[in-house]
Amino acid sequence: MITIKTESEIDALREPCAIVRDTLAYVGSLVKPGVSTEELDKAAERYIRMRGAEPSCLGYCGYPASICASVNEEVVHGIPGERILREGDIISVDLCAYKNGFHGDGARTFAVGKVSEENKKLIRVTEECFFEAVKNLRAGTPLYDIGAAVQAHAEENGFSVVREYVGHGIGREMHEDPSVPNFGKRGTGIRLKAGMVLCIEPMILAGARGVRVLGDGWTAVTQDGKCAAHYENTVVIREEGVEILTL
Ligand code: MF3
Ligand code: CO
């Protein structure tokens, strides 16, 4: 069931979304060679709680951490641990915060020190995919125009899109309808309505399509071992455009 949020519900959503935005920026400031992904997780958890919110991911379906920290070939849902970041790595950080009865959700991919031109491009194109997707978005837009825009921009740049994981609605639950794929055919799908709140989250692969999940049951990695990037914001559909809550 797709929920349409009232203006007062959207106001309640602003705070968890602002906390997500600020936590991502804070975590980004800590990313450097020699730091473990576990340290980033602990710092994020402390910060989210300091702002009076809860880390929605912690305990979600048994997930053991407050953030997802996916390094290089890890696509999404990397479990923070002892892995130490090294110069040249890229790390995708995805996190959610719960406050005022609502969840906010966002992700960024950060470079660790100096990274290759290919990885710089991957990070840039993944962000661009998000902005391509929201550029013409408003009430009445067919849902799969989002994925069509993401896919077109990724593939034009020689990258591929993840099929196994998708964006989603959000609100009182972290995952609500509808699913928001990063691929699809323009002009198809339900028509978006004002007051829908969506997480639009391009997950882009430098190499070929195809991901698999590691033995920990969470970490999704590329089949070909090439790098992946992730960029996500929580977005309100408006009559004349979108409002991005996690920027
Ligand atoms: N932002 C992630 C998502 O949209 C949240 C995953 S939390 C986890 O799926 F607990 F499932 F890892
Ligand atoms: Co999400």
GROMACS .gro file of C-alpha atoms and ligand atoms in nm:
model
  260
    1MET     CA    1   0.000   0.000   0.000
    2ILE     CA    2   0.140   0.339  -0.096
    3THR     CA    3   0.084   0.602   0.172
    4ILE     CA    4   0.032   0.969   0.088
    5LYS     CA    5   0.179   1.190   0.357
    6THR     CA    6   0.001   1.497   0.490
    7GLU     CA    7   0.188   1.825   0.529
    8SER     CA    8   0.220   1.766   0.903
    9GLU     CA    9   0.360   1.416   0.843
   10ILE     CA   10   0.611   1.563   0.597
   11ASP     CA   11   0.707   1.817   0.863
   12ALA     CA   12   0.768   1.529   1.105
   13LEU     CA   13   0.989   1.361   0.842
   14ARG     CA   14   1.212   1.664   0.803
   15GLU     CA   15   1.402   1.606   1.124
   16PRO     CA   16   1.505   1.240   1.075
   17CYS     CA   17   1.599   1.329   0.717
   18ALA     CA   18   1.812   1.624   0.831
   19ILE     CA   19   1.981   1.392   1.081
   20VAL     CA   20   2.055   1.144   0.801
   21ARG     CA   21   2.203   1.426   0.591
   22ASP     CA   22   2.421   1.551   0.876
   23THR     CA   23   2.530   1.202   0.983
   24LEU     CA   24   2.639   1.123   0.628
   25ALA     CA   25   2.842   1.444   0.615
   26TYR     CA   26   2.995   1.367   0.955
   27VAL     CA   27   3.086   1.011   0.855
   28GLY     CA   28   3.230   1.147   0.531
   29SER     CA   29   3.457   1.377   0.730
   30LEU     CA   30   3.596   1.073   0.915
   31VAL     CA   31   3.669   0.869   0.602
   32LYS     CA   32   4.045   0.843   0.555
   33PRO     CA   33   4.312   0.576   0.516
   34GLY     CA   34   4.363   0.375   0.836
   35VAL     CA   35   4.007   0.407   0.969
   36SER     CA   36   3.802   0.089   1.015
   37THR     CA   37   3.442   0.065   0.899
   38GLU     CA   38   3.349  -0.028   1.257
   39GLU     CA   39   3.482   0.308   1.380
   40LEU     CA   40   3.259   0.482   1.125
   41ASP     CA   41   2.962   0.281   1.249
   42LYS     CA   42   3.023   0.367   1.614
   43ALA     CA   43   3.069   0.735   1.532
   44ALA     CA   44   2.747   0.740   1.328
   45GLU     CA   45   2.549   0.566   1.600
   46ARG     CA   46   2.675   0.809   1.864
   47TYR     CA   47   2.590   1.106   1.644
   48ILE     CA   48   2.240   0.982   1.552
   49ARG     CA   49   2.157   0.921   1.920
   50MET     CA   50   2.308   1.256   2.020
   51ARG     CA   51   2.053   1.416   1.786
   52GLY     CA   52   1.775   1.231   1.966
   53ALA     CA   53   1.709   0.979   1.690
   54GLU     CA   54   1.752   0.603   1.661
   55PRO     CA   55   1.957   0.421   1.397
   56SER     CA   56   1.679   0.238   1.210
   57CYS     CA   57   1.911  -0.023   1.060
   58LEU     CA   58   2.036  -0.156   1.395
   59GLY     CA   59   1.842  -0.476   1.459
   60TYR     CA   60   1.638  -0.444   1.138
   61CYS     CA   61   1.580  -0.807   1.032
   62GLY     CA   62   1.875  -0.888   1.256
   63TYR     CA   63   2.114  -0.639   1.091
   64PRO     CA   64   2.397  -0.593   1.344
   65ALA     CA   65   2.503  -0.230   1.285
   66SER     CA   66   2.378   0.128   1.251
   67ILE     CA   67   2.516   0.191   0.903
   68CYS     CA   68   2.590  -0.009   0.592
   69ALA     CA   69   2.953   0.043   0.488
   70SER     CA   70   3.025  -0.107   0.146
   71VAL     CA   71   3.384  -0.086   0.023
   72ASN     CA   72   3.491  -0.115  -0.344
   73GLU     CA   73   3.330  -0.433  -0.486
   74GLU     CA   74   3.074  -0.434  -0.205
   75VAL     CA   75   2.753  -0.291  -0.351
   76VAL     CA   76   2.520  -0.248  -0.052
   77HIS     CA   77   2.460  -0.376   0.302
   78GLY     CA   78   2.828  -0.414   0.388
   79ILE     CA   79   2.848  -0.491   0.759
   80PRO     CA   80   3.094  -0.261   0.939
   81GLY     CA   81   3.386  -0.448   1.092
   82GLU     CA   82   3.761  -0.462   1.117
   83ARG     CA   83   3.823  -0.378   0.750
   84ILE     CA   84   4.063  -0.084   0.737
   85LEU     CA   85   4.015   0.176   0.466
   86ARG     CA   86   4.312   0.219   0.235
   87GLU     CA   87   4.412   0.500   0.003
   88GLY     CA   88   4.231   0.446  -0.328
   89ASP     CA   89   3.928   0.269  -0.183
   90ILE     CA   90   3.576   0.397  -0.227
   91ILE     CA   91   3.316   0.346   0.045
   92SER     CA   92   2.939   0.370   0.022
   93VAL     CA   93   2.771   0.465   0.349
   94ASP     CA   94   2.396   0.406   0.377
   95LEU     CA   95   2.204   0.491   0.693
   96CYS     CA   96   1.859   0.559   0.831
   97ALA     CA   97   1.742   0.757   1.133
   98TYR     CA   98   1.409   0.729   1.315
   99LYS     CA   99   1.255   1.022   1.497
  100ASN     CA  100   0.907   1.179   1.535
  101GLY     CA  101   0.759   0.845   1.426
  102PHE     CA  102   0.927   0.858   1.083
  103HIS     CA  103   1.237   0.724   0.910
  104GLY     CA  104   1.480   0.913   0.689
  105ASP     CA  105   1.719   0.726   0.458
  106GLY     CA  106   2.022   0.832   0.256
  107ALA     CA  107   2.352   0.713   0.113
  108ARG     CA  108   2.674   0.866  -0.017
  109THR     CA  109   2.989   0.720  -0.171
  110PHE     CA  110   3.318   0.866  -0.050
  111ALA     CA  111   3.669   0.846  -0.191
  112VAL     CA  112   3.941   0.735   0.052
  113GLY     CA  113   4.232   0.968  -0.017
  114LYS     CA  114   4.332   0.977  -0.384
  115VAL     CA  115   4.131   0.739  -0.603
  116SER     CA  116   4.153   0.636  -0.969
  117GLU     CA  117   3.993   0.842  -1.244
  118GLU     CA  118   3.758   0.548  -1.306
  119ASN     CA  119   3.639   0.551  -0.944
  120LYS     CA  120   3.601   0.930  -0.946
  121LYS     CA  121   3.383   0.896  -1.252
  122LEU     CA  122   3.182   0.614  -1.096
  123ILE     CA  123   3.104   0.827  -0.788
  124ARG     CA  124   3.018   1.132  -1.000
  125VAL     CA  125   2.797   0.944  -1.247
  126THR     CA  126   2.610   0.770  -0.963
  127GLU     CA  127   2.522   1.109  -0.811
  128GLU     CA  128   2.429   1.242  -1.153
  129CYS     CA  129   2.196   0.942  -1.199
  130PHE     CA  130   1.997   1.059  -0.895
  131PHE     CA  131   1.971   1.415  -1.026
  132GLU     CA  132   1.875   1.292  -1.374
  133ALA     CA  133   1.599   1.088  -1.211
  134VAL     CA  134   1.451   1.381  -1.014
  135LYS     CA  135   1.498   1.643  -1.285
  136ASN     CA  136   1.154   1.603  -1.440
  137LEU     CA  137   0.983   1.431  -1.151
  138ARG     CA  138   0.650   1.563  -1.024
  139ALA     CA  139   0.295   1.447  -0.953
  140GLY     CA  140   0.173   1.255  -1.257
  141THR     CA  141   0.513   1.120  -1.362
  142PRO     CA  142   0.507   0.743  -1.432
  143LEU     CA  143   0.703   0.560  -1.161
  144TYR     CA  144   0.942   0.378  -1.396
  145ASP     CA  145   1.061   0.705  -1.550
  146ILE     CA  146   1.286   0.718  -1.244
  147GLY     CA  147   1.462   0.393  -1.329
  148ALA     CA  148   1.468   0.474  -1.698
  149ALA     CA  149   1.656   0.799  -1.627
  150VAL     CA  150   1.902   0.627  -1.392
  151GLN     CA  151   1.966   0.342  -1.634
  152ALA     CA  152   2.011   0.566  -1.937
  153HIS     CA  153   2.266   0.789  -1.763
  154ALA     CA  154   2.460   0.495  -1.616
  155GLU     CA  155   2.472   0.301  -1.942
  156GLU     CA  156   2.564   0.610  -2.148
  157ASN     CA  157   2.870   0.628  -1.926
  158GLY     CA  158   2.962   0.263  -1.973
  159PHE     CA  159   2.834   0.150  -1.633
  160SER     CA  160   2.555  -0.088  -1.538
  161VAL     CA  161   2.268  -0.071  -1.289
  162VAL     CA  162   2.188  -0.311  -1.007
  163ARG     CA  163   1.866  -0.508  -1.059
  164GLU     CA  164   1.862  -0.707  -0.736
  165TYR     CA  165   1.812  -0.409  -0.503
  166VAL     CA  166   1.572  -0.119  -0.549
  167GLY     CA  167   1.463   0.208  -0.394
  168HIS     CA  168   1.140   0.224  -0.199
  169GLY     CA  169   0.874   0.431  -0.031
  170ILE     CA  170   0.943   0.543   0.326
  171GLY     CA  171   0.756   0.691   0.620
  172ARG     CA  172   0.642   0.528   0.940
  173GLU     CA  173   0.815   0.216   0.803
  174MET     CA  174   1.169   0.215   0.664
  175HIS     CA  175   1.053   0.023   0.358
  176GLU     CA  176   0.713   0.108   0.216
  177ASP     CA  177   0.556   0.063  -0.127
  178PRO     CA  178   0.627   0.123  -0.404
  179SER     CA  179   0.952  -0.040  -0.510
  180VAL     CA  180   1.160   0.209  -0.710
  181PRO     CA  181   1.389   0.020  -0.948
  182ASN     CA  182   1.696   0.176  -1.108
  183PHE     CA  183   1.594   0.039  -1.447
  184GLY     CA  184   1.275   0.037  -1.649
  185LYS     CA  185   1.080   0.163  -1.943
  186ARG     CA  186   0.988   0.528  -1.964
  187GLY     CA  187   0.612   0.597  -1.954
  188THR     CA  188   0.527   0.285  -1.752
  189GLY     CA  189   0.426   0.220  -1.392
  190ILE     CA  190   0.181   0.392  -1.163
  191ARG     CA  191   0.152   0.769  -1.179
  192LEU     CA  192   0.318   0.938  -0.883
  193LYS     CA  193   0.100   1.151  -0.657
  194ALA     CA  194   0.183   1.458  -0.451
  195GLY     CA  195   0.267   1.355  -0.094
  196MET     CA  196   0.435   1.027  -0.184
  197VAL     CA  197   0.777   0.997  -0.021
  198LEU     CA  198   1.036   0.790  -0.204
  199CYS     CA  199   1.394   0.681  -0.151
  200ILE     CA  200   1.562   0.714  -0.488
  201GLU     CA  201   1.891   0.531  -0.472
  202PRO     CA  202   2.101   0.460  -0.779
  203MET     CA  203   2.336   0.164  -0.721
  204ILE     CA  204   2.579   0.166  -1.011
  205LEU     CA  205   2.842  -0.086  -1.115
  206ALA     CA  206   3.168  -0.005  -1.292
  207GLY     CA  207   3.157  -0.346  -1.457
  208ALA     CA  208   2.897  -0.599  -1.560
  209ARG     CA  209   2.554  -0.665  -1.412
  210GLY     CA  210   2.528  -0.923  -1.141
  211VAL     CA  211   2.569  -0.926  -0.764
  212ARG     CA  212   2.588  -1.205  -0.507
  213VAL     CA  213   2.547  -1.207  -0.129
  214LEU     CA  214   2.837  -1.315   0.093
  215GLY     CA  215   2.812  -1.582   0.363
  216ASP     CA  216   2.726  -1.318   0.626
  217GLY     CA  217   2.381  -1.307   0.466
  218TRP     CA  218   2.396  -0.931   0.401
  219THR     CA  219   2.696  -0.802   0.209
  220ALA     CA  220   2.617  -0.780  -0.162
  221VAL     CA  221   2.925  -0.781  -0.386
  222THR     CA  222   2.973  -0.754  -0.760
  223GLN     CA  223   3.013  -1.082  -0.947
  224ASP     CA  224   3.308  -0.946  -1.143
  225GLY     CA  225   3.486  -0.788  -0.844
  226LYS     CA  226   3.470  -0.438  -0.995
  227CYS     CA  227   3.367  -0.136  -0.788
  228ALA     CA  228   3.014  -0.016  -0.712
  229ALA     CA  229   2.877   0.318  -0.593
  230HIS     CA  230   2.552   0.420  -0.420
  231TYR     CA  231   2.380   0.756  -0.376
  232GLU     CA  232   2.042   0.799  -0.211
  233ASN     CA  233   1.805   1.069  -0.093
  234THR     CA  234   1.458   1.076   0.058
  235VAL     CA  235   1.232   1.278  -0.172
  236VAL     CA  236   0.876   1.417  -0.147
  237ILE     CA  237   0.673   1.425  -0.469
  238ARG     CA  238   0.513   1.767  -0.515
  239GLU     CA  239   0.265   1.899  -0.774
  240GLU     CA  240   0.540   2.093  -0.950
  241GLY     CA  241   0.854   1.894  -0.871
  242VAL     CA  242   1.024   1.727  -0.581
  243GLU     CA  243   1.150   1.829  -0.241
  244ILE     CA  244   1.471   1.652  -0.138
  245LEU     CA  245   1.471   1.607   0.240
  246THR     CA  246   1.819   1.462   0.291
  247LEU     CA  247   2.018   1.737   0.117
  248MF3     N1  248   1.898   0.219   0.339
  248MF3     C1  249   1.892   0.076   0.331
  248MF3     C2  250   1.779   0.033   0.243
  248MF3     O1  251   1.709   0.115   0.191
  248MF3     C3  252   1.874   0.028   0.466
  248MF3     C4  253   1.924  -0.106   0.484
  248MF3     S1  254   1.930  -0.126   0.652
  248MF3     C5  255   1.961  -0.288   0.673
  248MF3     O2  256   1.758  -0.084   0.222
  248MF3     F1  257   1.943  -0.308   0.797
  248MF3     F2  258   1.878  -0.361   0.600
  248MF3     F3  259   2.082  -0.309   0.634
  249CO      CO  260   1.694   0.301   0.111
   0.00000   0.00000   0.00000
